[in-house]
């Protein structure tokens, strides 16, 4: 082959490689009013892999090479989140106002436009109305990653998770997405959970903490017991840990017992947060993430999650938001100390 042909062949390969990389690249361009500079976190909704996005003059551009569709979540400074569905070659624009983040719009791909339409439509709906709308979207778009996200958010991350309905809906997703690993994994979990009741007795379980302590349902016999499920990448699960630590400073273990379960893929992942926040209660991390048999035993399939039980092992609440969790624990422990709010505030100032 002549020299000119070699050069031509090399140029063709270079152009083809460049086009391939371009086709695999996902781009998100964002612009926000009432925001100058700052940082957002963006993380993989299913693996917890995190990136930091720098915002300058209210703008940022996020690019990522992809081989498959990813569900990402952007965490804003106020800890609110907006999902982003990233596809190879996809180009998405995001426009919003920092003072009204719930009205942020994403355009450019069908999945993101579907999710934007759902968010804007349900902004003023009651929880039951939003749940009904989520079910409608899932039934009409079972092939979309939006449906898997809505299934988890509205039927699993609720005060009364509906495992039976979630299983039925997940089967519809599986029929349309037979090779999707996230759908397959969730369906396997829900197979074990579909007959699970959210109340009743705390199920029997045994686990070993990262410090080698044995944790079991029989050891959760304080007046109030809290099982808290968290991950380093789930920022919604961090605040409850700090709130419970403050309560633990006030109530002895015979009154308040706390254990946590970390769903990171290695115990070392969460050590920094536990040390930073001076968390000393038993923490379990079996490195199996949502495939952990312990989560299946407890009826947990997503984050954030928590279970409160009484001295007899009766489940009295689950999956409460941070403020509701703190208030429920205080209520169950009895309001005999009128100075409790002051004591809690004092404990926070000591952190």
mmCIF file of N, CA and C in Angstrom, residues 104-200:
data_model
loop_
_atom_site.group_PDB
_atom_site.id
_atom_site.type_symbol
_atom_site.label_atom_id
_atom_site.label_comp_id
_atom_site.label_asym_id
_atom_site.label_seq_id
_atom_site.Cartn_x
_atom_site.Cartn_y
_atom_site.Cartn_z
ATOM 1 N N UNK A 104 -38.023 23.088 37.465
ATOM 2 C CA UNK A 104 -36.946 22.919 36.488
ATOM 3 C C UNK A 104 -37.393 22.020 35.331
ATOM 4 N N UNK A 105 -37.052 22.408 34.113
ATOM 5 C CA UNK A 105 -37.445 21.648 32.929
ATOM 6 C C UNK A 105 -36.232 21.057 32.227
ATOM 7 N N UNK A 106 -36.360 19.804 31.794
ATOM 8 C CA UNK A 106 -35.339 19.134 30.998
ATOM 9 C C UNK A 106 -35.930 18.801 29.638
ATOM 10 N N UNK A 107 -35.191 19.134 28.582
ATOM 11 C CA UNK A 107 -35.649 18.878 27.225
ATOM 12 C C UNK A 107 -34.521 18.244 26.411
ATOM 13 N N UNK A 108 -34.906 17.515 25.370
ATOM 14 C CA UNK A 108 -33.902 16.988 24.455
ATOM 15 C C UNK A 108 -34.036 15.510 24.174
ATOM 16 N N UNK A 109 -34.572 14.733 25.140
ATOM 17 C CA UNK A 109 -34.797 13.306 24.911
ATOM 18 C C UNK A 109 -36.179 12.945 25.438
ATOM 19 N N UNK A 110 -36.832 11.932 24.860
ATOM 20 C CA UNK A 110 -38.191 11.565 25.276
ATOM 21 C C UNK A 110 -38.313 11.235 26.764
ATOM 22 N N UNK A 111 -37.314 10.524 27.316
ATOM 23 C CA UNK A 111 -37.403 10.136 28.728
ATOM 24 C C UNK A 111 -37.383 11.353 29.649
ATOM 25 N N UNK A 112 -36.482 12.277 29.391
ATOM 26 C CA UNK A 112 -36.394 13.467 30.242
ATOM 27 C C UNK A 112 -37.608 14.368 30.082
ATOM 28 N N UNK A 113 -38.152 14.426 28.883
ATOM 29 C CA UNK A 113 -39.352 15.234 28.685
ATOM 30 C C UNK A 113 -40.567 14.575 29.340
ATOM 31 N N UNK A 114 -40.596 13.239 29.346
ATOM 32 C CA UNK A 114 -41.667 12.518 30.030
ATOM 33 C C UNK A 114 -41.605 12.774 31.534
ATOM 34 N N UNK A 115 -40.404 12.718 32.100
ATOM 35 C CA UNK A 115 -40.253 12.947 33.532
ATOM 36 C C UNK A 115 -40.567 14.388 33.889
ATOM 37 N N UNK A 116 -40.157 15.332 33.057
ATOM 38 C CA UNK A 116 -40.460 16.745 33.312
ATOM 39 C C UNK A 116 -41.970 16.970 33.319
ATOM 40 N N UNK A 117 -42.654 16.395 32.346
ATOM 41 C CA UNK A 117 -44.110 16.544 32.285
ATOM 42 C C UNK A 117 -44.763 15.966 33.537
ATOM 43 N N UNK A 118 -44.254 14.828 33.999
ATOM 44 C CA UNK A 118 -44.806 14.224 35.218
ATOM 45 C C UNK A 118 -44.568 15.111 36.432
ATOM 46 N N UNK A 119 -43.341 15.625 36.575
ATOM 47 C CA UNK A 119 -43.021 16.465 37.743
ATOM 48 C C UNK A 119 -43.888 17.719 37.767
ATOM 49 N N UNK A 120 -44.000 18.390 36.627
ATOM 50 C CA UNK A 120 -44.773 19.625 36.572
ATOM 51 C C UNK A 120 -46.261 19.360 36.823
ATOM 52 N N UNK A 121 -46.754 18.234 36.336
ATOM 53 C CA UNK A 121 -48.166 17.904 36.519
ATOM 54 C C UNK A 121 -48.488 17.553 37.962
ATOM 55 N N UNK A 122 -47.543 16.920 38.662
ATOM 56 C CA UNK A 122 -47.823 16.440 40.023
ATOM 57 C C UNK A 122 -47.341 17.383 41.116
ATOM 58 N N UNK A 123 -46.753 18.508 40.743
ATOM 59 C CA UNK A 123 -46.216 19.438 41.745
ATOM 60 C C UNK A 123 -47.243 19.819 42.807
ATOM 61 N N UNK A 124 -48.481 20.030 42.402
ATOM 62 C CA UNK A 124 -49.517 20.474 43.332
ATOM 63 C C UNK A 124 -50.485 19.354 43.712
ATOM 64 N N UNK A 125 -50.188 18.134 43.324
ATOM 65 C CA UNK A 125 -51.082 17.012 43.634
ATOM 66 C C UNK A 125 -50.870 16.501 45.048
ATOM 67 N N UNK A 126 -51.891 15.873 45.594
ATOM 68 C CA UNK A 126 -51.751 15.170 46.868
ATOM 69 C C UNK A 126 -50.972 13.880 46.620
ATOM 70 N N UNK A 127 -50.354 13.281 47.656
ATOM 71 C CA UNK A 127 -49.615 12.025 47.459
ATOM 72 C C UNK A 127 -50.425 10.923 46.776
ATOM 73 N N UNK A 128 -51.693 10.681 47.160
ATOM 74 C CA UNK A 128 -52.456 9.638 46.451
ATOM 75 C C UNK A 128 -52.664 9.965 44.971
ATOM 76 N N UNK A 129 -52.879 11.252 44.659
ATOM 77 C CA UNK A 129 -53.068 11.653 43.264
ATOM 78 C C UNK A 129 -51.770 11.456 42.471
ATOM 79 N N UNK A 130 -50.638 11.818 43.076
ATOM 80 C CA UNK A 130 -49.347 11.655 42.402
ATOM 81 C C UNK A 130 -49.041 10.175 42.188
ATOM 82 N N UNK A 131 -49.388 9.344 43.165
ATOM 83 C CA UNK A 131 -49.166 7.906 43.034
ATOM 84 C C UNK A 131 -49.992 7.336 41.887
ATOM 85 N N UNK A 132 -51.248 7.779 41.778
ATOM 86 C CA UNK A 132 -52.104 7.315 40.683
ATOM 87 C C UNK A 132 -51.545 7.752 39.332
ATOM 88 N N UNK A 133 -51.006 8.966 39.272
ATOM 89 C CA UNK A 133 -50.405 9.460 38.031
ATOM 90 C C UNK A 133 -49.146 8.671 37.687
ATOM 91 N N UNK A 134 -48.368 8.312 38.722
ATOM 92 C CA UNK A 134 -47.163 7.503 38.503
ATOM 93 C C UNK A 134 -47.538 6.138 37.936
ATOM 94 N N UNK A 135 -48.575 5.531 38.481
ATOM 95 C CA UNK A 135 -49.019 4.221 37.976
ATOM 96 C C UNK A 135 -49.462 4.331 36.521
ATOM 97 N N UNK A 136 -50.115 5.428 36.179
ATOM 98 C CA UNK A 136 -50.550 5.638 34.804
ATOM 99 C C UNK A 136 -49.360 5.718 33.856
ATOM 100 N N UNK A 137 -48.333 6.474 34.246
ATOM 101 C CA UNK A 137 -47.121 6.598 33.415
ATOM 102 C C UNK A 137 -46.449 5.235 33.252
ATOM 103 N N UNK A 138 -46.375 4.476 34.337
ATOM 104 C CA UNK A 138 -45.730 3.156 34.281
ATOM 105 C C UNK A 138 -46.472 2.230 33.322
ATOM 106 N N UNK A 139 -47.792 2.241 33.396
ATOM 107 C CA UNK A 139 -48.588 1.381 32.513
ATOM 108 C C UNK A 139 -48.494 1.803 31.052
ATOM 109 N N UNK A 140 -48.360 3.107 30.813
ATOM 110 C CA UNK A 140 -48.311 3.604 29.437
ATOM 111 C C UNK A 140 -46.908 3.574 28.842
ATOM 112 N N UNK A 141 -45.869 3.592 29.704
ATOM 113 C CA UNK A 141 -44.480 3.640 29.211
ATOM 114 C C UNK A 141 -43.595 2.631 29.948
ATOM 115 N N UNK A 142 -43.949 1.345 29.923
ATOM 116 C CA UNK A 142 -43.156 0.353 30.674
ATOM 117 C C UNK A 142 -41.738 0.173 30.144
ATOM 118 N N UNK A 143 -41.494 0.637 28.917
ATOM 119 C CA UNK A 143 -40.162 0.496 28.317
ATOM 120 C C UNK A 143 -39.206 1.612 28.740
ATOM 121 N N UNK A 144 -39.717 2.624 29.423
ATOM 122 C CA UNK A 144 -38.909 3.793 29.760
ATOM 123 C C UNK A 144 -38.250 3.652 31.129
ATOM 124 N N UNK A 145 -36.996 4.114 31.283
ATOM 125 C CA UNK A 145 -36.357 4.116 32.612
ATOM 126 C C UNK A 145 -37.088 5.021 33.596
ATOM 127 N N UNK A 146 -37.898 5.932 33.080
ATOM 128 C CA UNK A 146 -38.713 6.781 33.953
ATOM 129 C C UNK A 146 -39.651 5.918 34.788
ATOM 130 N N UNK A 147 -40.189 4.864 34.192
ATOM 131 C CA UNK A 147 -41.143 4.009 34.890
ATOM 132 C C UNK A 147 -40.489 3.271 36.055
ATOM 133 N N UNK A 148 -39.268 2.805 35.867
ATOM 134 C CA UNK A 148 -38.568 2.133 36.956
ATOM 135 C C UNK A 148 -38.298 3.102 38.099
ATOM 136 N N UNK A 149 -37.915 4.330 37.759
ATOM 137 C CA UNK A 149 -37.680 5.354 38.772
ATOM 138 C C UNK A 149 -38.966 5.651 39.548
ATOM 139 N N UNK A 150 -40.090 5.829 38.841
ATOM 140 C CA UNK A 150 -41.358 6.149 39.493
ATOM 141 C C UNK A 150 -41.857 4.985 40.340
ATOM 142 N N UNK A 151 -41.632 3.775 39.864
ATOM 143 C CA UNK A 151 -42.048 2.600 40.633
ATOM 144 C C UNK A 151 -41.383 2.588 42.007
ATOM 145 N N UNK A 152 -40.084 2.848 42.009
ATOM 146 C CA UNK A 152 -39.355 2.828 43.282
ATOM 147 C C UNK A 152 -39.749 4.009 44.175
ATOM 148 N N UNK A 153 -39.895 5.179 43.577
ATOM 149 C CA UNK A 153 -40.178 6.373 44.354
ATOM 150 C C UNK A 153 -41.568 6.345 44.979
ATOM 151 N N UNK A 154 -42.575 5.895 44.221
ATOM 152 C CA UNK A 154 -43.953 6.020 44.685
ATOM 153 C C UNK A 154 -44.524 4.745 45.308
ATOM 154 N N UNK A 155 -43.922 3.589 45.035
ATOM 155 C CA UNK A 155 -44.489 2.365 45.575
ATOM 156 C C UNK A 155 -43.562 1.660 46.565
ATOM 157 N N UNK A 156 -42.316 2.114 46.661
ATOM 158 C CA UNK A 156 -41.382 1.512 47.608
ATOM 159 C C UNK A 156 -40.859 2.517 48.628
ATOM 160 N N UNK A 157 -40.611 3.763 48.213
ATOM 161 C CA UNK A 157 -40.106 4.781 49.132
ATOM 162 C C UNK A 157 -41.265 5.524 49.793
ATOM 163 N N UNK A 158 -42.220 4.799 50.308
ATOM 164 C CA UNK A 158 -43.389 5.415 50.925
ATOM 165 C C UNK A 158 -43.535 4.923 52.357
ATOM 166 N N UNK A 159 -44.411 5.588 53.111
ATOM 167 C CA UNK A 159 -44.638 5.175 54.500
ATOM 168 C C UNK A 159 -45.248 3.790 54.563
ATOM 169 N N UNK A 160 -46.023 3.432 53.559
ATOM 170 C CA UNK A 160 -46.639 2.101 53.496
ATOM 171 C C UNK A 160 -46.343 1.496 52.127
ATOM 172 N N UNK A 161 -45.144 0.981 51.926
ATOM 173 C CA UNK A 161 -44.778 0.434 50.609
ATOM 174 C C UNK A 161 -45.722 -0.678 50.186
ATOM 175 N N UNK A 162 -46.146 -0.619 48.925
ATOM 176 C CA UNK A 162 -47.065 -1.611 48.377
ATOM 177 C C UNK A 162 -46.264 -2.592 47.528
ATOM 178 N N UNK A 163 -45.727 -3.635 48.179
ATOM 179 C CA UNK A 163 -44.847 -4.567 47.492
ATOM 180 C C UNK A 163 -45.595 -5.395 46.445
ATOM 181 N N UNK A 164 -46.843 -5.736 46.734
ATOM 182 C CA UNK A 164 -47.608 -6.541 45.784
ATOM 183 C C UNK A 164 -47.846 -5.767 44.488
ATOM 184 N N UNK A 165 -48.263 -4.516 44.607
ATOM 185 C CA UNK A 165 -48.489 -3.711 43.401
ATOM 186 C C UNK A 165 -47.166 -3.436 42.692
ATOM 187 N N UNK A 166 -46.117 -3.157 43.469
ATOM 188 C CA UNK A 166 -44.805 -2.908 42.870
ATOM 189 C C UNK A 166 -44.342 -4.119 42.070
ATOM 190 N N UNK A 167 -44.612 -5.306 42.589
ATOM 191 C CA UNK A 167 -44.227 -6.535 41.883
ATOM 192 C C UNK A 167 -44.983 -6.654 40.567
ATOM 193 N N UNK A 168 -46.282 -6.384 40.591
ATOM 194 C CA UNK A 168 -47.103 -6.455 39.376
ATOM 195 C C UNK A 168 -46.614 -5.462 38.328
ATOM 196 N N UNK A 169 -46.329 -4.237 38.764
ATOM 197 C CA UNK A 169 -45.839 -3.219 37.842
ATOM 198 C C UNK A 169 -44.455 -3.579 37.304
ATOM 199 N N UNK A 170 -43.616 -4.136 38.178
ATOM 200 C CA UNK A 170 -42.259 -4.503 37.758
ATOM 201 C C UNK A 170 -42.294 -5.630 36.721
ATOM 202 N N UNK A 171 -43.278 -6.523 36.836
ATOM 203 C CA UNK A 171 -43.425 -7.575 35.818
ATOM 204 C C UNK A 171 -43.702 -6.970 34.442
ATOM 205 N N UNK A 172 -44.490 -5.901 34.404
ATOM 206 C CA UNK A 172 -44.763 -5.228 33.127
ATOM 207 C C UNK A 172 -43.483 -4.644 32.547
ATOM 208 N N UNK A 173 -42.653 -4.071 33.409
ATOM 209 C CA UNK A 173 -41.378 -3.530 32.950
ATOM 210 C C UNK A 173 -40.483 -4.646 32.429
ATOM 211 N N UNK A 174 -40.492 -5.778 33.136
ATOM 212 C CA UNK A 174 -39.651 -6.904 32.745
ATOM 213 C C UNK A 174 -40.057 -7.445 31.369
ATOM 214 N N UNK A 175 -41.359 -7.452 31.079
ATOM 215 C CA UNK A 175 -41.828 -7.935 29.780
ATOM 216 C C UNK A 175 -41.323 -7.063 28.638
ATOM 217 N N UNK A 176 -41.190 -5.756 28.898
ATOM 218 C CA UNK A 176 -40.703 -4.834 27.877
ATOM 219 C C UNK A 176 -39.184 -4.704 27.870
ATOM 220 N N UNK A 177 -38.571 -4.960 29.021
ATOM 221 C CA UNK A 177 -37.119 -4.798 29.148
ATOM 222 C C UNK A 177 -36.514 -6.088 29.703
ATOM 223 N N UNK A 178 -36.561 -7.176 28.938
ATOM 224 C CA UNK A 178 -36.123 -8.485 29.458
ATOM 225 C C UNK A 178 -34.643 -8.568 29.810
ATOM 226 N N UNK A 179 -33.827 -7.645 29.286
ATOM 227 C CA UNK A 179 -32.389 -7.715 29.541
ATOM 228 C C UNK A 179 -31.891 -6.599 30.456
ATOM 229 N N UNK A 180 -32.794 -5.810 31.012
ATOM 230 C CA UNK A 180 -32.394 -4.721 31.901
ATOM 231 C C UNK A 180 -32.041 -5.287 33.269
ATOM 232 N N UNK A 181 -30.784 -5.127 33.683
ATOM 233 C CA UNK A 181 -30.324 -5.728 34.930
ATOM 234 C C UNK A 181 -30.977 -5.104 36.153
ATOM 235 N N UNK A 182 -31.281 -3.792 36.099
ATOM 236 C CA UNK A 182 -31.904 -3.136 37.244
ATOM 237 C C UNK A 182 -33.333 -3.626 37.450
ATOM 238 N N UNK A 183 -34.057 -3.802 36.362
ATOM 239 C CA UNK A 183 -35.415 -4.328 36.456
ATOM 240 C C UNK A 183 -35.384 -5.765 36.965
ATOM 241 N N UNK A 184 -34.464 -6.565 36.428
ATOM 242 C CA UNK A 184 -34.357 -7.966 36.850
ATOM 243 C C UNK A 184 -34.019 -8.071 38.336
ATOM 244 N N UNK A 185 -33.113 -7.223 38.796
ATOM 245 C CA UNK A 185 -32.709 -7.253 40.202
ATOM 246 C C UNK A 185 -33.879 -6.873 41.107
ATOM 247 N N UNK A 186 -34.610 -5.819 40.727
ATOM 248 C CA UNK A 186 -35.732 -5.384 41.556
ATOM 249 C C UNK A 186 -36.835 -6.438 41.560
ATOM 250 N N UNK A 187 -37.083 -7.063 40.429
ATOM 251 C CA UNK A 187 -38.114 -8.094 40.363
ATOM 252 C C UNK A 187 -37.769 -9.265 41.279
ATOM 253 N N UNK A 188 -36.483 -9.620 41.331
ATOM 254 C CA UNK A 188 -36.046 -10.694 42.235
ATOM 255 C C UNK A 188 -36.294 -10.311 43.690
ATOM 256 N N UNK A 189 -35.994 -9.069 44.038
ATOM 257 C CA UNK A 189 -36.240 -8.607 45.396
ATOM 258 C C UNK A 189 -37.725 -8.617 45.714
ATOM 259 N N UNK A 190 -38.532 -8.128 44.781
ATOM 260 C CA UNK A 190 -39.967 -8.030 45.029
ATOM 261 C C UNK A 190 -40.636 -9.400 45.061
ATOM 262 N N UNK A 191 -40.041 -10.367 44.401
ATOM 263 C CA UNK A 191 -40.564 -11.740 44.473
ATOM 264 C C UNK A 191 -40.590 -12.221 45.922
ATOM 265 N N UNK A 192 -39.529 -11.834 46.660
ATOM 266 C CA UNK A 192 -39.452 -12.226 48.072
ATOM 267 C C UNK A 192 -40.288 -11.329 48.973
ATOM 268 N N UNK A 193 -40.622 -10.125 48.479
ATOM 269 C CA UNK A 193 -41.307 -9.149 49.323
ATOM 270 C C UNK A 193 -42.799 -9.021 49.048
ATOM 271 N N UNK A 194 -43.296 -9.594 47.956
ATOM 272 C CA UNK A 194 -44.666 -9.287 47.523
ATOM 273 C C UNK A 194 -45.723 -9.695 48.548
ATOM 274 N N UNK A 195 -45.417 -10.686 49.394
ATOM 275 C CA UNK A 195 -46.361 -11.093 50.435
ATOM 276 C C UNK A 195 -46.001 -10.525 51.797
ATOM 277 N N UNK A 196 -45.040 -9.596 51.795
ATOM 278 C CA UNK A 196 -44.564 -9.011 53.049
ATOM 279 C C UNK A 196 -45.526 -7.922 53.517
ATOM 280 N N UNK A 197 -45.818 -7.891 54.806
ATOM 281 C CA UNK A 197 -46.658 -6.832 55.366
ATOM 282 C C UNK A 197 -45.774 -5.786 56.024
ATOM 283 N N UNK A 198 -46.129 -4.520 55.826
ATOM 284 C CA UNK A 198 -45.290 -3.424 56.309
ATOM 285 C C UNK A 198 -45.372 -3.247 57.812
ATOM 286 N N UNK A 199 -46.428 -3.776 58.436
ATOM 287 C CA UNK A 199 -46.528 -3.651 59.892
ATOM 288 C C UNK A 199 -46.326 -5.032 60.525
ATOM 289 N N UNK A 200 -46.898 -5.259 61.698
ATOM 290 C CA UNK A 200 -46.724 -6.535 62.353
ATOM 291 C C UNK A 200 -45.435 -6.599 63.141
#
